[in-house]
Coordinates of N, CA and C in Angstrom, one line a residue:
M11 N 187.5 205.3 178.6 CA 188.0 204.6 179.8 C 189.3 203.9 179.4
G12 N 189.5 203.5 178.2 CA 190.7 202.8 177.9 C 191.9 203.6 177.7
S13 N 191.8 204.9 177.8 CA 193.0 205.8 177.5 C 193.9 206.0 178.7
Y14 N 193.5 205.4 179.9 CA 194.4 205.6 181.0 C 194.3 204.4 181.9
I15 N 195.3 204.3 182.8 CA 195.3 203.2 183.8 C 195.4 203.9 185.2
K16 N 194.9 203.3 186.2 CA 195.0 203.8 187.6 C 196.0 203.1 188.4
I17 N 196.9 203.9 189.0 CA 198.0 203.3 189.8 C 197.9 203.8 191.2
D18 N 197.8 202.9 192.2 CA 197.7 203.3 193.6 C 199.1 203.6 194.1
R19 N 199.3 204.5 195.0 CA 200.6 204.9 195.5 C 201.2 203.7 196.3
K20 N 200.4 202.7 196.6 CA 200.9 201.5 197.3 C 201.9 200.8 196.4
I21 N 201.9 201.1 195.1 CA 202.9 200.5 194.2 C 204.3 200.7 194.7
L22 N 204.5 201.8 195.5 CA 205.8 202.1 196.0 C 206.3 201.0 197.0
E23 N 205.4 200.2 197.5 CA 205.8 199.2 198.5 C 205.9 197.8 197.7
W24 N 205.6 197.8 196.4 CA 205.7 196.6 195.7 C 207.1 196.0 195.6
E25 N 207.2 194.7 195.8 CA 208.5 194.1 195.9 C 209.4 194.2 194.7
W26 N 208.8 194.5 193.5 CA 209.6 194.7 192.3 C 209.8 196.1 191.9
Y27 N 209.4 197.0 192.8 CA 209.4 198.4 192.4 C 210.9 198.9 192.1
R28 N 211.8 198.4 192.8 CA 213.2 198.8 192.6 C 213.9 198.0 191.5
N29 N 213.3 197.0 191.0 CA 213.9 196.3 189.9 C 213.4 196.9 188.6
E30 N 214.2 197.7 187.9 CA 213.8 198.5 186.8 C 213.2 197.7 185.6
H31 N 213.9 196.6 185.3 CA 213.4 195.8 184.2 C 212.0 195.2 184.4
T32 N 211.8 194.7 185.6 CA 210.5 194.1 186.0 C 209.4 195.1 186.1
K33 N 209.8 196.2 186.8 CA 208.8 197.3 186.9 C 208.4 197.9 185.6
N34 N 209.4 198.1 184.7 CA 209.0 198.7 183.4 C 208.2 197.7 182.5
L35 N 208.5 196.4 182.6 CA 207.7 195.5 181.9 C 206.3 195.4 182.4
F36 N 206.1 195.5 183.7 CA 204.8 195.4 184.2 C 203.9 196.6 183.8
F37 N 204.5 197.8 183.9 CA 203.8 199.0 183.5 C 203.5 198.9 182.0
H38 N 204.4 198.4 181.2 CA 204.2 198.2 179.8 C 203.0 197.3 179.5
C39 N 203.0 196.2 180.3 CA 201.8 195.3 180.1 C 200.5 195.9 180.5
L40 N 200.5 196.8 181.5 CA 199.3 197.5 181.8 C 198.8 198.4 180.7
L41 N 199.8 199.0 180.1 CA 199.4 200.0 179.0 C 199.1 199.3 177.7
K42 N 199.6 198.1 177.5 CA 199.4 197.3 176.2 C 198.1 196.5 176.3
A43 N 197.7 196.1 177.5 CA 196.5 195.2 177.7 C 195.3 195.8 177.0
N44 N 194.4 195.0 176.4 CA 193.2 195.4 175.9 C 192.2 195.9 177.0
W45 N 191.6 197.1 176.8 CA 190.7 197.5 177.8 C 189.3 197.0 177.5
K46 N 189.1 196.3 176.4 CA 187.9 195.6 176.1 C 188.3 194.4 175.2
D47 N 187.4 193.4 175.2 CA 187.7 192.2 174.4 C 188.0 192.5 172.9
A48 N 188.9 191.8 172.4 CA 189.3 192.1 171.0 C 189.5 190.7 170.3
K49 N 189.6 190.7 168.9 CA 189.8 189.5 168.2 C 191.2 189.6 167.5
F50 N 191.9 188.4 167.5 CA 193.2 188.3 166.9 C 193.2 186.9 166.2
E51 N 193.3 187.0 164.9 CA 193.3 185.7 164.0 C 192.2 184.8 164.4
G52 N 191.0 185.4 164.6 CA 189.8 184.6 164.8 C 189.7 184.1 166.3
K53 N 190.6 184.5 167.2 CA 190.5 184.2 168.6 C 190.2 185.4 169.4
V54 N 189.4 185.3 170.4 CA 189.0 186.4 171.3 C 190.2 186.6 172.3
I55 N 190.7 187.8 172.3 CA 191.7 188.2 173.3 C 191.0 189.0 174.4
A56 N 190.8 188.5 175.5 CA 190.0 189.1 176.5 C 190.5 190.4 177.1
R57 N 189.6 191.2 177.6 CA 190.0 192.4 178.3 C 191.1 192.1 179.3
G58 N 192.1 192.9 179.4 CA 193.2 192.7 180.3 C 194.3 191.9 179.8
S59 N 194.2 191.4 178.5 CA 195.2 190.6 177.8 C 195.7 191.3 176.6
F60 N 196.8 190.8 176.0 CA 197.3 191.3 174.8 C 198.2 190.3 174.1
V61 N 198.4 190.3 172.8 CA 199.2 189.4 172.1 C 200.6 190.0 171.9
T62 N 201.6 189.3 172.1 CA 203.0 189.8 172.0 C 203.9 188.6 171.8
S63 N 205.2 188.9 171.9 CA 206.3 187.9 171.9 C 207.5 188.5 172.6
V64 N 208.4 187.6 173.0 CA 209.6 188.1 173.7 C 210.4 189.0 172.8
K65 N 210.5 188.7 171.5 CA 211.2 189.6 170.6 C 210.5 190.9 170.5
R66 N 209.2 191.0 170.4 CA 208.5 192.3 170.3 C 208.7 193.1 171.6
L67 N 208.6 192.4 172.8 CA 208.8 193.1 174.0 C 210.2 193.7 174.1
S68 N 211.1 192.9 173.7 CA 212.5 193.3 173.7 C 212.7 194.5 172.9
E69 N 212.1 194.6 171.7 CA 212.3 195.8 170.8 C 211.5 197.0 171.4
E70 N 210.4 196.7 172.0 CA 209.6 197.9 172.5 C 210.2 198.5 173.8
L71 N 210.9 197.7 174.6 CA 211.5 198.2 175.8 C 213.0 198.3 175.8
D72 N 213.6 198.0 174.6 CA 215.0 198.1 174.4 C 215.7 197.3 175.5
L73 N 215.3 196.1 175.7 CA 215.9 195.1 176.6 C 216.3 193.9 175.9
T74 N 217.3 193.1 176.4 CA 217.6 191.9 175.8 C 216.6 190.8 176.0
S75 N 216.6 189.8 175.2 CA 215.6 188.7 175.4 C 215.7 188.1 176.7
D76 N 217.0 187.9 177.2 CA 217.2 187.3 178.6 C 216.6 188.2 179.6
E77 N 216.7 189.5 179.5 CA 216.2 190.5 180.5 C 214.7 190.4 180.5
I78 N 214.1 190.3 179.3 CA 212.6 190.2 179.2 C 212.2 188.9 179.9
K79 N 212.8 187.8 179.6 CA 212.5 186.5 180.1 C 212.5 186.5 181.6
T80 N 213.6 187.1 182.2 CA 213.8 187.2 183.6 C 212.6 188.0 184.3
A81 N 212.3 189.1 183.6 CA 211.3 190.0 184.2 C 209.9 189.3 184.1
L82 N 209.6 188.6 183.0 CA 208.4 187.8 182.9 C 208.3 186.8 184.0
K83 N 209.5 186.1 184.2 CA 209.5 185.1 185.3 C 209.2 185.6 186.6
H84 N 209.7 186.8 186.9 CA 209.4 187.5 188.2 C 207.9 187.8 188.3
L85 N 207.3 188.4 187.3 CA 205.9 188.8 187.3 C 205.0 187.6 187.4
I86 N 205.3 186.5 186.7 CA 204.5 185.3 186.8 C 204.6 184.6 188.2
Q87 N 205.9 184.6 188.7 CA 206.1 184.0 190.0 C 205.3 184.6 191.1
T88 N 205.2 185.9 191.1 CA 204.5 186.6 192.1 C 203.0 187.0 191.8
G89 N 202.6 186.5 190.6 CA 201.2 186.6 190.3 C 200.7 187.8 189.7
E90 N 201.6 188.7 189.2 CA 201.1 190.0 188.6 C 200.5 189.7 187.2
I91 N 201.1 188.7 186.5 CA 200.6 188.3 185.1 C 200.5 186.8 185.0
T92 N 199.8 186.4 183.9 CA 199.9 185.0 183.5 C 200.3 185.0 182.0
K93 N 200.7 183.9 181.5 CA 201.2 183.8 180.2 C 200.8 182.5 179.5
Q94 N 200.3 182.6 178.3 CA 200.0 181.5 177.5 C 200.7 181.6 176.1
T95 N 201.5 180.5 175.8 CA 202.3 180.6 174.6 C 201.9 179.6 173.6
T96 N 201.8 180.0 172.3 CA 201.5 179.1 171.2 C 202.8 179.1 170.4
N97 N 202.7 178.3 169.3 CA 203.9 178.3 168.4 C 204.1 179.5 167.5
K98 N 203.1 180.4 167.6 CA 203.1 181.7 166.8 C 203.3 182.9 167.7
Y99 N 202.6 182.9 168.9 CA 202.6 184.1 169.7 C 202.4 183.8 171.1
T100 N 202.5 184.8 172.0 CA 202.2 184.7 173.4 C 201.1 185.7 173.8
V101 N 200.2 185.2 174.7 CA 199.2 186.0 175.2 C 199.5 186.3 176.7
I102 N 199.7 187.5 177.0 CA 199.9 187.9 178.4 C 198.6 188.5 179.0
T103 N 198.3 188.1 180.2 CA 197.1 188.6 180.9 C 197.5 189.2 182.2
V104 N 197.1 190.5 182.4 CA 197.4 191.2 183.7 C 196.4 190.7 184.7
S105 N 196.8 190.2 185.8 CA 196.0 189.7 186.9 C 195.3 190.9 187.5
N106 N 194.0 190.7 187.9 CA 193.2 191.8 188.6 C 193.2 193.1 187.7
Y107 N 193.1 192.9 186.4 CA 193.2 194.1 185.5 C 192.2 195.2 185.9
D108 N 191.0 194.7 186.3 CA 189.9 195.7 186.6 C 190.3 196.7 187.7
S109 N 191.2 196.3 188.6 CA 191.6 197.3 189.6 C 192.5 198.4 189.0
Y110 N 193.0 198.2 187.8 CA 193.8 199.3 187.2 C 192.9 200.1 186.2
Q111 N 191.7 199.6 185.9 CA 190.9 200.3 184.9 C 189.5 200.6 185.4
E112 N 189.3 200.8 186.7 CA 188.0 201.1 187.2 C 187.6 202.5 186.8
L113 N 186.2 202.6 186.7 CA 185.7 204.0 186.5 C 185.8 204.8 187.8
T114 N 186.3 206.0 187.7 CA 186.4 206.8 188.9 C 185.1 207.2 189.4
K115 N 184.8 207.0 190.7 CA 183.5 207.4 191.2 C 183.3 208.9 191.2
Q116 N 182.2 209.4 190.8 CA 182.0 210.8 190.7 C 180.9 211.3 191.6
I117 N 181.1 212.6 192.0 CA 180.1 213.2 192.9 C 178.8 213.4 192.1
P118 N 177.6 213.0 192.7 CA 176.4 213.2 192.0 C 176.2 214.6 191.5
N119 N 175.7 214.8 190.2 CA 175.4 216.1 189.7 C 176.6 217.0 189.6
N120 N 177.8 216.4 189.6 CA 179.0 217.3 189.6 C 180.1 216.6 188.7
S121 N 180.8 217.3 188.0 CA 181.8 216.7 187.1 C 183.1 216.5 187.9
Q122 N 183.2 216.9 189.1 CA 184.5 216.8 189.9 C 184.5 215.3 190.4
T123 N 185.7 214.7 190.4 CA 185.9 213.4 190.9 C 186.3 213.5 192.4
I124 N 186.0 212.4 193.1 CA 186.3 212.3 194.5 C 187.8 211.9 194.6
A125 N 188.6 212.8 195.1 CA 190.0 212.5 195.2 C 190.4 212.1 196.6
K126 N 191.0 211.0 196.8 CA 191.5 210.6 198.1 C 192.8 211.4 198.4
P127 N 192.8 212.1 199.6 CA 194.0 212.8 199.9 C 195.2 212.0 200.1
L128 N 196.4 212.5 199.7 CA 197.6 211.7 199.8 C 198.0 211.7 201.3
P129 N 198.6 210.5 201.7 CA 199.0 210.4 203.1 C 200.1 211.4 203.4
T130 N 200.1 211.8 204.7 CA 201.2 212.7 205.2 C 202.4 211.9 205.4
I131 N 203.5 212.5 205.7 CA 204.8 211.8 206.0 C 204.6 211.0 207.2
E132 N 203.9 211.5 208.2 CA 203.7 210.7 209.5 C 202.8 209.5 209.2
E133 N 201.8 209.6 208.3 CA 200.9 208.5 208.0 C 201.7 207.4 207.2
E134 N 202.6 207.9 206.3 CA 203.4 206.9 205.6 C 204.4 206.2 206.5
K135 N 204.9 206.9 207.5 CA 205.8 206.2 208.5 C 205.0 205.1 209.3
E136 N 203.7 205.5 209.6 CA 202.9 204.6 210.4 C 202.6 203.3 209.5
I137 N 202.3 203.5 208.2 CA 202.0 202.4 207.3 C 203.3 201.5 207.2
K138 N 204.5 202.1 207.1 CA 205.7 201.3 207.0 C 205.9 200.5 208.3
N139 N 205.7 201.2 209.4 CA 205.9 200.5 210.7 C 204.9 199.4 210.9
E140 N 203.7 199.6 210.5 CA 202.7 198.6 210.6 C 203.0 197.4 209.7
R141 N 203.5 197.7 208.5 CA 203.9 196.6 207.6 C 205.0 195.8 208.2
K142 N 206.0 196.5 208.8 CA 207.2 195.8 209.4 C 206.7 194.9 210.6
E143 N 205.8 195.5 211.4 CA 205.3 194.7 212.5 C 204.5 193.5 212.0
N144 N 203.8 193.7 210.9 CA 203.0 192.5 210.4 C 204.0 191.4 209.9
R145 N 205.1 191.9 209.3 CA 206.1 190.9 208.8 C 206.7 190.1 210.0
D146 N 207.1 190.9 211.0 CA 207.8 190.3 212.2 C 206.8 189.5 213.1
G147 N 205.5 189.8 212.9 CA 204.6 189.2 213.9 C 203.8 188.1 213.3
W148 N 204.1 187.5 212.2 CA 203.4 186.4 211.7 C 203.4 185.2 212.7
D149 N 202.3 184.6 212.8 CA 202.2 183.3 213.6 C 202.8 182.2 212.8
S150 N 204.1 182.0 213.0 CA 204.8 181.0 212.1 C 204.2 179.6 212.1
Q151 N 203.6 179.2 213.3 CA 203.0 177.9 213.3 C 201.9 177.7 212.4
S152 N 201.2 178.8 212.0 CA 200.1 178.7 211.1 C 200.6 178.7 209.6
V153 N 201.9 179.0 209.4 CA 202.4 179.2 208.0 C 203.4 178.1 207.7
F154 N 204.2 177.7 208.6 CA 205.3 176.7 208.3 C 205.7 176.0 209.5
S155 N 206.4 174.9 209.3 CA 206.8 174.0 210.4 C 208.1 174.5 211.0
E156 N 208.3 174.5 212.3 CA 209.5 175.0 212.9 C 210.7 174.2 212.4
S157 N 210.5 172.9 212.2 CA 211.7 172.0 211.8 C 212.2 172.4 210.5
R158 N 211.3 172.7 209.5 CA 211.7 173.1 208.2 C 212.4 174.5 208.2
F159 N 211.9 175.4 209.1 CA 212.6 176.7 209.2 C 214.0 176.5 209.7
N160 N 214.1 175.6 210.7 CA 215.5 175.4 211.3 C 216.4 174.8 210.2
E161 N 215.8 173.9 209.4 CA 216.6 173.3 208.3 C 217.0 174.4 207.3
F162 N 216.1 175.3 207.0 CA 216.5 176.4 206.1 C 217.7 177.2 206.7
C163 N 217.6 177.5 208.0 CA 218.7 178.3 208.7 C 220.0 177.5 208.6
E164 N 220.0 176.2 208.8 CA 221.2 175.4 208.8 C 221.8 175.3 207.4
L165 N 221.0 175.2 206.4 CA 221.4 175.1 205.1 C 222.0 176.4 204.5
Y166 N 221.5 177.6 205.0 CA 221.8 178.9 204.5 C 223.4 179.1 204.6
P167 N 224.0 179.5 203.5 CA 225.5 179.6 203.5 C 226.1 180.7 204.3
K168 N 225.3 181.4 205.1 CA 225.8 182.5 205.9 C 225.1 182.4 207.3
K169 N 225.8 182.6 208.4 CA 225.2 182.4 209.7 C 224.0 183.4 209.9
V170 N 222.9 182.8 210.4 CA 221.7 183.6 210.6 C 221.9 184.4 212.0
K171 N 222.0 185.7 211.9 CA 222.2 186.5 213.1 C 220.9 187.0 213.7
N172 N 220.0 187.4 213.0 CA 218.7 187.9 213.6 C 217.6 186.9 213.2
I173 N 217.4 185.9 214.1 CA 216.5 184.8 213.8 C 215.1 185.3 213.7
L174 N 214.7 186.3 214.4 CA 213.3 186.8 214.4 C 213.0 187.5 213.0
T175 N 214.0 188.3 212.6 CA 213.8 189.0 211.3 C 213.7 188.0 210.1
V176 N 214.5 186.9 210.2 CA 214.5 185.9 209.1 C 213.2 185.1 209.2
N177 N 212.8 184.8 210.4 CA 211.5 184.1 210.7 C 210.4 184.9 210.1
G178 N 210.4 186.2 210.3 CA 209.3 187.0 209.8 C 209.2 187.1 208.3
E179 N 210.4 187.2 207.6 CA 210.5 187.3 206.2 C 210.1 185.9 205.6
Y180 N 210.5 184.8 206.2 CA 210.2 183.5 205.7 C 208.7 183.2 205.8
A181 N 208.1 183.6 206.9 CA 206.7 183.4 207.1 C 205.9 184.3 206.1
Y182 N 206.3 185.6 206.0 CA 205.6 186.5 205.2 C 205.6 186.1 203.7
L183 N 206.8 185.6 203.3 CA 206.9 185.1 201.9 C 205.9 183.9 201.6
L184 N 205.9 183.0 202.5 CA 205.0 181.8 202.3 C 203.5 182.2 202.4
Q185 N 203.2 183.2 203.3 CA 201.9 183.6 203.5 C 201.3 184.4 202.2
T186 N 202.2 185.1 201.6 CA 201.8 186.0 200.5 C 202.1 185.4 199.1
T187 N 202.7 184.2 199.1 CA 203.0 183.6 197.8 C 202.4 182.2 197.8
P188 N 201.1 182.0 197.5 CA 200.4 180.7 197.6 C 201.1 179.6 196.8
S189 N 201.7 180.0 195.7 CA 202.3 179.0 194.8 C 203.6 178.5 195.3
L190 N 204.1 179.1 196.4 CA 205.4 178.7 196.9 C 205.2 177.8 198.1
S191 N 206.0 176.7 198.1 CA 205.9 175.7 199.2 C 207.3 175.7 200.0
E192 N 207.3 175.2 201.2 CA 208.5 175.1 202.0 C 209.5 174.2 201.2
D193 N 209.1 173.2 200.5 CA 210.0 172.3 199.8 C 210.7 173.2 198.7
D194 N 210.0 174.1 198.1 CA 210.6 175.0 197.1 C 211.7 175.8 197.7
L195 N 211.4 176.4 198.9 CA 212.4 177.3 199.6 C 213.6 176.5 200.0
I196 N 213.4 175.3 200.5 CA 214.5 174.4 201.0 C 215.4 174.0 199.8
A197 N 214.7 173.7 198.6 CA 215.5 173.4 197.4 C 216.3 174.6 196.9
A198 N 215.7 175.7 197.0 CA 216.3 177.0 196.5 C 217.5 177.3 197.4
V199 N 217.4 177.2 198.7 CA 218.5 177.5 199.6 C 219.7 176.5 199.4
K200 N 219.3 175.2 199.1 CA 220.4 174.2 198.8 C 221.1 174.6 197.6
N201 N 220.4 175.0 196.6 CA 221.1 175.5 195.3 C 221.9 176.7 195.5
Y202 N 221.4 177.6 196.3 CA 222.2 178.9 196.6 C 223.5 178.5 197.3
A203 N 223.4 177.6 198.3 CA 224.6 177.2 199.1 C 225.6 176.5 198.2
E204 N 225.1 175.7 197.3 CA 225.9 175.0 196.3 C 226.7 176.0 195.4
A205 N 225.9 177.0 194.9 CA 226.5 178.0 194.0 C 227.6 178.8 194.7
C206 N 227.3 179.1 196.0 CA 228.3 179.9 196.7 C 229.6 179.1 196.9
R207 N 229.4 177.8 197.2 CA 230.5 176.9 197.4 C 231.4 176.7 196.1
I208 N 230.7 176.5 195.0 CA 231.4 176.3 193.7 C 232.1 177.5 193.3
L209 N 231.4 178.7 193.4 CA 232.1 180.0 193.0 C 233.0 180.5 194.1
K210 N 233.1 179.8 195.2 CA 234.0 180.2 196.3 C 233.7 181.7 196.7
T211 N 232.4 182.0 196.9 CA 231.9 183.3 197.2 C 232.4 183.7 198.6
N212 N 233.0 184.8 198.8 CA 233.4 185.3 200.1 C 232.2 185.6 200.9
E213 N 232.3 185.3 202.2 CA 231.1 185.4 203.1 C 230.5 186.8 203.1
R214 N 231.4 187.8 202.9 CA 230.9 189.2 203.0 C 230.0 189.5 201.8
Y215 N 230.1 188.7 200.7 CA 229.3 188.9 199.5 C 228.1 188.0 199.4
I216 N 227.9 187.2 200.4 CA 226.7 186.3 200.5 C 225.6 187.1 201.2
K217 N 224.5 187.2 200.6 CA 223.4 188.0 201.1 C 222.9 187.5 202.5
N218 N 222.5 188.5 203.3 CA 221.9 188.1 204.6 C 220.6 187.4 204.2
P219 N 220.3 186.3 205.0 CA 219.1 185.5 204.6 C 217.8 186.3 204.5
E220 N 217.6 187.3 205.4 CA 216.4 188.1 205.3 C 216.3 188.8 204.0
N221 N 217.4 189.3 203.5 CA 217.4 190.1 202.2 C 217.2 189.1 201.0
W222 N 217.8 187.9 201.2 CA 217.7 186.9 200.1 C 216.2 186.5 199.9
L223 N 215.5 186.5 201.0 CA 214.1 186.2 200.9 C 213.3 187.4 200.4
K224 N 213.6 188.6 201.0 CA 212.8 189.8 200.7 C 212.9 190.3 199.3
D225 N 214.1 190.3 198.7 CA 214.3 190.8 197.4 C 214.1 189.8 196.3
S226 N 213.6 188.6 196.7 CA 213.3 187.5 195.7 C 214.4 186.9 195.0
T227 N 215.6 187.0 195.6 CA 216.8 186.3 195.0 C 216.5 184.8 194.9
W228 N 215.7 184.3 195.8 CA 215.4 182.8 195.9 C 214.8 182.3 194.6
I229 N 214.1 183.2 193.8 CA 213.5 182.8 192.6 C 214.5 182.2 191.6
D230 N 215.7 182.8 191.5 CA 216.7 182.3 190.6 C 217.3 180.9 191.0
Y231 N 217.0 180.5 192.2 CA 217.6 179.2 192.7 C 216.5 178.1 192.9
L232 N 215.3 178.4 192.4 CA 214.3 177.3 192.4 C 214.8 176.3 191.4
P233 N 214.4 175.0 191.6 CA 214.9 173.9 190.7 C 214.7 174.2 189.2
E234 N 213.6 174.8 188.9 CA 213.3 175.0 187.5 C 214.1 176.2 186.9
N235 N 214.7 177.0 187.7 CA 215.4 178.2 187.2 C 216.9 178.1 187.4
Y236 N 217.3 177.2 188.3 CA 218.8 177.2 188.7 C 219.6 176.5 187.7
K237 N 220.8 177.1 187.4 CA 221.8 176.5 186.6 C 223.1 176.4 187.4
K238 N 223.5 175.2 187.6 CA 224.6 174.9 188.4 C 225.9 175.5 187.8
P239 N 226.6 176.3 188.5 CA 227.9 176.9 187.9 C 228.9 175.8 187.7
E240 N 229.8 176.0 186.8 CA 230.9 175.1 186.5 C 232.0 175.2 187.6
E241 N 232.5 174.1 188.0 CA 233.7 174.1 188.9 C 234.9 174.8 188.2
E242 N 235.5 175.7 188.9 CA 236.7 176.3 188.4 C 237.9 175.4 188.5
K243 N 238.5 175.1 187.4 CA 239.7 174.3 187.4 C 240.9 175.2 187.8
S244 N 241.8 174.6 188.6 CA 243.0 175.3 188.9 C 243.8 175.6 187.7
K245 N 244.3 176.9 187.6 CA 245.0 177.3 186.4 C 246.5 177.5 186.7
N246 N 247.3 177.0 185.8 CA 248.8 177.2 185.9 C 249.2 178.1 184.7
K247 N 249.7 179.2 185.0 CA 250.1 180.1 183.9 C 251.2 179.6 183.0
F248 N 251.8 178.5 183.5 CA 252.9 177.9 182.7 C 252.4 176.7 181.9
N249 N 251.1 176.4 182.0 CA 250.6 175.1 181.4 C 250.8 175.1 179.9
Q250 N 250.9 176.4 179.3 CA 250.9 176.4 177.9 C 252.3 176.0 177.3
F251 N 253.3 175.9 178.2 CA 254.6 175.5 177.8 C 254.8 174.0 178.0
P252 N 255.6 173.4 177.2 CA 255.9 171.9 177.4 C 256.6 171.7 178.7
Q253 N 256.3 170.6 179.4 CA 256.8 170.3 180.7 C 257.9 169.2 180.5
H254 N 259.0 169.3 181.2 CA 260.1 168.3 181.1 C 260.6 167.9 182.4
D255 N 261.0 166.7 182.6 CA 261.7 166.2 183.8 C 263.2 166.2 183.5
Y256 N 263.9 166.8 184.5 CA 265.4 167.0 184.3 C 266.1 166.2 185.4
D257 N 267.3 165.7 185.1 CA 268.2 165.1 186.0 C 269.2 166.2 186.4
F258 N 268.9 166.9 187.5 CA 269.7 168.1 187.9 C 271.2 167.8 188.2
E259 N 271.4 166.6 188.8 CA 272.8 166.2 189.1 C 273.6 166.0 187.8
E260 N 273.0 165.4 186.8 CA 273.7 165.2 185.6 C 274.0 166.6 184.9
L261 N 273.0 167.5 185.0 CA 273.2 168.9 184.4 C 274.4 169.6 185.2
E262 N 274.4 169.4 186.5 CA 275.5 170.0 187.3 C 276.9 169.5 186.9
R263 N 277.0 168.2 186.7 CA 278.3 167.6 186.2 C 278.7 168.1 184.9
E264 N 277.8 168.3 184.0 CA 278.1 168.8 182.7 C 278.6 170.2 182.7
L265 N 278.0 171.0 183.6 CA 278.4 172.4 183.7 C 279.8 172.5 184.3
L266 N 280.1 171.6 185.3 CA 281.4 171.6 185.9 C 282.5 171.2 184.9
N267 N 282.2 170.2 184.1 CA 283.1 169.8 183.1 C 283.4 170.9 182.1
N268 N 282.4 171.6 181.7 CA 282.6 172.7 180.8 C 283.4 173.8 181.4

């Protein structure tokens, strides 16, 4: 049973699927996790967990330490994994590990497994449309306060054009991320606006708010993750040369005399 993992095709809709580093790290965690309890230095490492370190993960995946740390932060933020760190090593646990290691149900008295047929193109379109309708159709009053959402829109450094789409993404994010509060989002959007101001980001390069929410850019601007960029000082290409004050009238007289 431990020689394989089971991946549902719904993984294609996973929010980190297009983020190569985060996706690769998650699959790596699935493959590295113990399929049964094991011992390490006298401590039981439970099924679904494994002992590692940022350095080891960096070497195994050929990524930098910062890339590993960012990917770990993503997976922890959205609940795919949990992490416990000691002064010697880190234990990573895959959440809901059993769903990736279930025994396949078998037909009685037969060695053939029951295979669920793959959805057709039409069925996939229906699933995507249903998912979009669910996003746009959240009852916002049951998820967040209208005043806080309006505050979010006012703080966002780019004009909100499609209020319903942003409303749907905002509500969907809060509904599906229990660890995230409105205060967190408001703090994150304040930091994002500040960064855009300091870096003098052209409006065309500022993300639309619905995408900022959907692709999890907000994570980098949470108070615990945000690093305020430095103000750019005005540069004078002649500053490296000594500066002098001249009496131009006196210089003109000297030139005339000469």
